[in-house]
Amino acid sequence: MYWEPKLESMSRADLEALQARRLLATVAQCRQSPFYAAALGGPGRAAPTLAELARLPFTTKEDLRGHFPYGFLTVPQRDLVRLHCSSGTTGNPTVVFHNAHDLASWANLVARSLYGVGARDTDVFQNICGYGLFTGGLGFQYGAERLGALTIPAGAGNSHRQIKLMQDFGTSVVHAIPSYLGRLHEVFGELGLDPRRDTRLRLLVIGAEPHSEETRRRIEALFGVKAFNSYGLSEMNGPGVAFECEYQTGLHLWEDCFIPEIVDPDTLEPVPVGERGELVLTTLDRQAMPILRYRTRDLTRFIPGDCPCGRTHRRIDRIVGRSDDMFIIKGCNVFPIQVEKVLMRVPEVGQDYLIVLHSAAGADEMTIEVELRPECFEGDFGALEQLRRRIAAQIRDEVMVTPQVKLVEPGKLPRSEGKAVRVRDERGAR
Ligand code: COA
Ligand code: AMP
Ligand code: ZN
């Protein structure tokens, strides 16, 4: 049941010894990059032991963007074979570069994760996820291929075609974003089909956005199979950072490749085991762009105790939120400031706006209520409609999701006392 029995079930002492060796190598490698050469101080400073990890500086998204594009590179550019960018930033994107070793290591982690939930080389794996710069596309593609599964790079969208692919090729494993599976199930219904009866599906992998245990159970009931939680982020490769095992009691974080810490987001001090805080990750097996103590902004906790599966890598709980204002809609990361930036470029737009996230007919939607200057309502309806479409298109270009835009008169949006409330999330328990 293990992809790599020795690595997955090694004693904590051996695992920590491996981490310590890899941390030393990682810190030495980091010093090759302009950013860490400065942040870590001169080469004379003692290399850290595991216990001294906390003496290393944190790395933030702002650091990555501030040293765009090559400030974190530790190898010559000719060694690079791929880059991915994270969505959800204004200005410079967060870019991560990989060499051939990094991609092989990443694919192996995804294969390990998939094997752990029961996927095998006999499976047909359909990846219903954005390809391109999104890491869930190529990340799962190469991971499932490494596992030996027949892998269908289905991409996002076009639910009819997704269902046809599932039926034509006997798809047995699907990776998709949880909020999309409600929509997919609806389309099964519209076609008079039931995925429990009319497909060969045997398991689901869901991730890339926060979702509650109740949502998972609902998805499992709709599709009649188990759905396993997959966690990752582009800065740490993408999927394959932490994954549930067959027991579904938290996500094993692959500690041979990452050192996890959980800190209080305000004080940045470690929280007691079992308490929630922000996940901080250090890469241990990345060559082109190793990252030390990355503040993920994702809130979770370590689950104390051992897992019945016998893996020794610690488990984190499902992500319950963020320590910043990023939200995820249709699998796309969005910061309110991105929407604001677009709106403030439009001369007709007044001061206030509100982003409302809601569910409609099985799918998640984003509605943006935008306050216009009073004089805009004196013109004809056609001009307003044109403006509405222009704003929607510009926001879609920025955040990759098409919003509904509602234009409202000044004073019509709810006023908040103190800090303006920019996002109202009505999607229920996440
Ligand atoms: N995954 C897969 N398909 C999705 C989806 C998702 N998260 N969200 C929506 N879709 C489907 C819709 O159901 C629709 O297809 P259908 O009408 O045949 O059912 C189609 O994509 C277009 O959706 P719509 O909501 O009209 O478009 P949009 O312009 O708002 O969104 C997407 C465009 C879906 C392409 C964009 O949001 C996207 O690429 N999402 C996927 C992101 C992703 O994969 N993230 C993972 C990162 S690891
Ligand atoms: P990206 O870098 O675009 O892949 O987005 C990564 C972010 O998506 C993470 O930092 C989380 O906020 C979120 N995310 C990924 N997987 C999960 C998951 N399983 N549960 C909750 N949030 C997730
Ligand atoms: Zn386990």
PDB file of N, CA, C and O and ligand atoms in Angstrom, residues 245 252 307 309 311, ligand 3:
ATOM      1  N   CYS A 245      -4.670   9.841   3.280  1.00  0.00           N
ATOM      2  CA  CYS A 245      -4.474   8.425   2.968  1.00  0.00           C
ATOM      3  C   CYS A 245      -5.854   7.767   3.014  1.00  0.00           C
ATOM      4  O   CYS A 245      -6.874   8.447   3.181  1.00  0.00           O
ATOM      5  N   HIS A 252      -1.319  13.663   5.229  1.00  0.00           N
ATOM      6  CA  HIS A 252       0.110  13.438   5.496  1.00  0.00           C
ATOM      7  C   HIS A 252       0.916  14.460   4.702  1.00  0.00           C
ATOM      8  O   HIS A 252       0.772  14.563   3.488  1.00  0.00           O
ATOM      9  N   CYS A 307      -1.175   7.792  12.616  1.00  0.00           N
ATOM     10  CA  CYS A 307      -2.242   7.392  11.694  1.00  0.00           C
ATOM     11  C   CYS A 307      -2.250   5.863  11.593  1.00  0.00           C
ATOM     12  O   CYS A 307      -1.183   5.249  11.532  1.00  0.00           O
ATOM     13  N   CYS A 309      -2.560   4.077   9.198  1.00  0.00           N
ATOM     14  CA  CYS A 309      -1.937   3.563   7.966  1.00  0.00           C
ATOM     15  C   CYS A 309      -0.463   3.249   8.174  1.00  0.00           C
ATOM     16  O   CYS A 309       0.152   2.583   7.345  1.00  0.00           O
ATOM     17  N   ARG A 311       2.034   5.393   8.184  1.00  0.00           N
ATOM     18  CA  ARG A 311       2.981   6.401   7.683  1.00  0.00           C
ATOM     19  C   ARG A 311       3.407   7.279   8.845  1.00  0.00           C
ATOM     20  O   ARG A 311       2.592   7.619   9.709  1.00  0.00           O
TER      21      ARG A 311
HETATM   22 ZN    ZN B   3      -2.457   7.712   7.062  1.00  0.00          ZN
END
